[in-house]
Coordinates of C-alpha atoms in Angstrom, one line a residue:
Chain J
X1 CA -12.2 2.2 -18.4
X2 CA -11.1 -0.9 -16.4
X3 CA -14.3 -3.9 -15.6
X4 CA -15.4 -6.8 -16.5
X5 CA -16.9 -8.1 -19.6
X6 CA -19.1 -11.4 -19.6
X7 CA -20.5 -12.5 -23.1
X8 CA -22.3 -14.1 -24.7
X9 CA -25.7 -11.7 -22.6
X10 CA -28.2 -14.8 -23.2
X11 CA -27.3 -18.4 -23.5
X12 CA -29.6 -21.3 -24.7
X13 CA -28.7 -24.9 -23.3
X14 CA -30.1 -28.3 -24.9
X15 CA -30.2 -31.2 -22.9
X16 CA -27.2 -33.5 -22.5
X17 CA -24.7 -29.9 -23.7
X18 CA -21.7 -28.2 -22.0
X19 CA -21.7 -24.6 -22.3
X20 CA -19.0 -22.6 -21.4
X21 CA -19.7 -18.3 -20.0
X22 CA -16.2 -16.0 -20.9
X23 CA -15.5 -13.9 -18.0
X24 CA -12.8 -11.5 -18.9
X25 CA -11.2 -8.5 -16.3
X26 CA -9.2 -5.7 -17.4
X27 CA -8.7 -4.3 -13.4
X28 CA -5.8 -6.4 -13.1
X29 CA -7.6 -8.3 -9.9
X30 CA -6.2 -11.8 -8.4
X31 CA -9.3 -12.6 -7.1
X32 CA -12.2 -13.6 -9.4
X33 CA -15.4 -15.6 -8.3
X34 CA -18.5 -17.4 -10.3
X35 CA -21.9 -16.5 -8.6
X36 CA -25.4 -18.0 -9.7
X37 CA -28.5 -16.2 -8.8
X38 CA -31.9 -17.5 -8.5
X39 CA -35.4 -15.2 -8.1
X40 CA -35.9 -14.0 -5.1
X41 CA -32.3 -15.6 -3.6
X42 CA -28.9 -14.3 -2.9
X43 CA -25.8 -14.4 -4.9
X44 CA -24.8 -18.6 -4.6
X45 CA -20.9 -18.9 -5.1
X46 CA -20.0 -21.5 -8.0
X47 CA -16.6 -21.3 -8.1
X48 CA -13.7 -19.2 -7.0
X49 CA -9.9 -18.3 -7.7
X50 CA -7.6 -16.4 -5.6
X51 CA -4.4 -16.6 -8.1
X52 CA -3.7 -17.9 -11.8
X53 CA -3.7 -21.8 -11.8
X54 CA -6.1 -22.0 -8.6
X55 CA -9.3 -22.2 -7.8
X56 CA -11.4 -23.8 -5.0
X57 CA -15.1 -24.9 -4.7
X58 CA -17.9 -23.2 -4.0
X59 CA -21.3 -23.9 -2.0
X60 CA -23.1 -25.2 -5.2
X61 CA -19.9 -26.3 -7.3
X62 CA -21.7 -29.8 -8.5
X63 CA -22.3 -29.7 -12.5
X64 CA -19.7 -26.8 -13.4
X65 CA -16.3 -26.6 -14.3
X66 CA -13.4 -23.6 -14.8
X67 CA -10.1 -22.7 -14.8
X68 CA -7.7 -19.9 -14.8
X69 CA -5.1 -20.4 -17.1
X70 CA -5.0 -16.2 -17.2
X71 CA -5.4 -13.7 -14.8
X72 CA -7.9 -11.7 -17.0
X73 CA -9.6 -15.4 -18.2
X74 CA -12.3 -17.3 -15.7
X75 CA -14.4 -19.1 -17.6
X76 CA -17.3 -20.9 -16.4
X77 CA -18.2 -23.8 -17.9
X78 CA -22.1 -25.5 -17.1
X79 CA -21.6 -29.4 -17.8
X80 CA -25.2 -31.7 -18.6
X81 CA -24.2 -32.3 -14.9
X82 CA -25.8 -29.8 -13.8
X83 CA -29.3 -30.5 -14.2
X84 CA -31.4 -27.6 -13.2
X85 CA -28.7 -24.8 -14.8
X86 CA -31.3 -22.1 -15.9
X87 CA -30.1 -18.7 -13.3
X88 CA -28.6 -15.6 -13.9
X89 CA -24.5 -16.1 -14.0
X90 CA -22.3 -13.4 -12.9
X91 CA -18.4 -12.8 -12.4
X92 CA -16.9 -10.6 -9.8
X93 CA -13.4 -9.7 -9.2
X94 CA -12.4 -8.1 -6.2
X95 CA -8.5 -6.6 -4.9
X96 CA -7.8 -5.5 -1.4
X97 CA -5.6 -2.4 -1.3
X98 CA -4.9 0.3 1.0
X99 CA -8.0 2.1 1.1
X100 CA -10.1 -0.9 1.3
X101 CA -11.2 -3.8 -0.8
X102 CA -13.2 -3.1 -4.6
X103 CA -15.7 -5.3 -5.5
X104 CA -17.2 -5.0 -8.8
X105 CA -19.4 -7.4 -11.3
X106 CA -19.6 -8.1 -15.1
X107 CA -23.2 -7.8 -16.7
X108 CA -24.2 -11.1 -16.2
X109 CA -25.3 -14.0 -18.0
X110 CA -29.1 -15.5 -18.3
X111 CA -28.6 -19.5 -19.1
X112 CA -31.8 -20.7 -20.1
X113 CA -32.6 -24.4 -21.0
X114 CA -34.6 -25.0 -24.8
Chain A
X1 CA -28.7 -20.5 8.6
X2 CA -27.8 -17.0 6.5
X3 CA -24.2 -14.6 7.4
X4 CA -26.2 -11.8 6.3
X5 CA -29.6 -10.9 6.5
X6 CA -30.9 -7.5 5.1
X7 CA -34.6 -5.7 5.8
X8 CA -37.5 -5.2 4.6
X9 CA -37.2 -7.6 1.6
X10 CA -39.7 -5.6 -0.4
X11 CA -40.4 -1.6 -0.2
X12 CA -42.4 0.8 -1.9
X13 CA -41.6 4.0 -1.5
X14 CA -43.8 7.7 -2.6
X15 CA -41.5 9.9 -4.4
X16 CA -39.2 12.4 -2.2
X17 CA -39.5 10.1 0.8
X18 CA -36.5 9.0 3.2
X19 CA -35.8 5.2 2.9
X20 CA -33.7 3.0 5.1
X21 CA -32.6 -0.6 4.1
X22 CA -31.0 -2.7 7.1
X23 CA -28.0 -5.5 7.2
X24 CA -27.3 -6.8 10.5
X25 CA -24.9 -10.1 10.0
X26 CA -23.0 -12.8 12.4
X27 CA -19.5 -13.0 11.2
X28 CA -16.7 -11.0 12.1
X29 CA -15.5 -9.0 9.1
X30 CA -13.1 -5.6 8.6
X31 CA -15.4 -4.4 5.5
X32 CA -19.4 -4.7 4.1
X33 CA -20.1 -3.6 0.7
X34 CA -23.5 -2.4 -1.0
X35 CA -24.7 -2.8 -3.8
X36 CA -27.1 -2.3 -5.9
X37 CA -28.7 -4.3 -8.7
X38 CA -30.7 -3.0 -11.7
X39 CA -33.1 -4.7 -14.3
X40 CA -31.1 -6.2 -16.2
X41 CA -29.2 -7.7 -14.1
X42 CA -25.5 -5.8 -13.5
X43 CA -24.5 -5.1 -10.1
X44 CA -22.1 -1.8 -9.2
X45 CA -20.3 -1.2 -6.3
X46 CA -22.3 1.7 -3.9
X47 CA -19.8 1.8 -0.6
X48 CA -17.3 -0.2 1.0
X49 CA -17.7 0.4 4.7
X50 CA -15.2 -0.3 7.5
X51 CA -16.5 2.2 10.2
X52 CA -18.5 5.0 10.5
X53 CA -20.6 6.7 7.9
X54 CA -19.6 7.0 4.1
X55 CA -21.6 9.6 1.9
X56 CA -22.2 9.8 -2.0
X57 CA -25.1 12.5 -3.2
X58 CA -28.3 11.0 -1.8
X59 CA -26.7 7.8 -0.4
X60 CA -25.7 7.6 3.1
X61 CA -24.4 4.3 4.7
X62 CA -23.4 3.8 8.6
X63 CA -21.9 0.6 9.6
X64 CA -21.9 -0.3 14.0
X65 CA -18.9 -2.7 13.8
X66 CA -19.8 -3.6 17.6
X67 CA -23.6 -4.8 17.0
X68 CA -22.9 -5.7 13.2
X69 CA -25.2 -4.0 11.7
X70 CA -25.5 -1.6 8.5
X71 CA -27.7 0.7 7.3
X72 CA -28.0 2.6 3.8
X73 CA -30.0 5.3 4.1
X74 CA -31.6 7.0 0.6
X75 CA -33.0 11.1 0.9
X76 CA -34.9 12.0 -1.4
X77 CA -35.4 8.9 -3.1
X78 CA -36.5 9.4 -6.7
X79 CA -37.5 7.0 -9.1
X80 CA -34.6 5.9 -10.7
X81 CA -33.2 4.6 -7.2
X82 CA -36.1 1.8 -7.5
X83 CA -34.0 -1.5 -7.9
X84 CA -32.5 -4.1 -5.7
X85 CA -30.3 -3.2 -3.0
X86 CA -27.7 -6.3 -1.8
X87 CA -25.5 -6.4 1.4
X88 CA -22.3 -8.1 1.5
X89 CA -19.7 -9.1 3.8
X90 CA -16.4 -10.9 3.4
X91 CA -15.0 -13.1 6.6
X92 CA -12.4 -14.7 4.5
X93 CA -11.8 -15.7 1.2
X94 CA -15.8 -15.6 0.6
X95 CA -18.3 -12.7 -0.1
X96 CA -22.2 -13.7 1.8
X97 CA -24.3 -11.5 0.2
X98 CA -27.7 -10.6 1.8
X99 CA -30.7 -11.9 -0.3
X100 CA -31.5 -7.9 -1.8
X101 CA -34.0 -5.0 -0.4
X102 CA -36.4 -4.7 -3.8
X103 CA -36.7 -1.0 -3.8
X104 CA -39.5 0.7 -5.7
X105 CA -39.9 3.9 -5.8
X106 CA -43.5 5.5 -7.3
X107 CA -43.9 9.1 -9.2

């Protein structure tokens, strides 16, 4: 079955450390997204990519970086510049087709600071 | 300013009750999504609506594009319906999400 795989499920970051969250999809979707979810808040967009080798900053891109070297992969790096990284991170992909658009999410990564 | 507003924020219901969750948005869209997030975090898509009404089992979603409003109804609610329900719209290249409605159905 097609879907989005995020790993790891739980991740701990030490101060000053960069960590990378993995997101892989086998849905053949062009568009991929990274969101941050904090308790009581809606999903906030970190970065998105509409096509391979291209990506745009979202509303809260500072302290994060991404790459899109392959259609199926969109890893997110949380850098040491992100001072409050503890949150739940969700990767998503979408496609617009004749019957409308479809939106899929991964199962998320909970990042905590040691 | 939130492009998407949901109400209520929290909802507790007795098993079997009819439930309505509302979503209003302020941007022009071609489609709206209703999503479900269970404890544990994964999000699944319930509906994509561009007009009218859709039904899937005990779930019904309606949208009025002119009034920029959508509702999600759950008939004969069950404890397994307990989750956070989120509406989302995409006026351009980005999706905008409501803050979610946390539903608890008590046996």
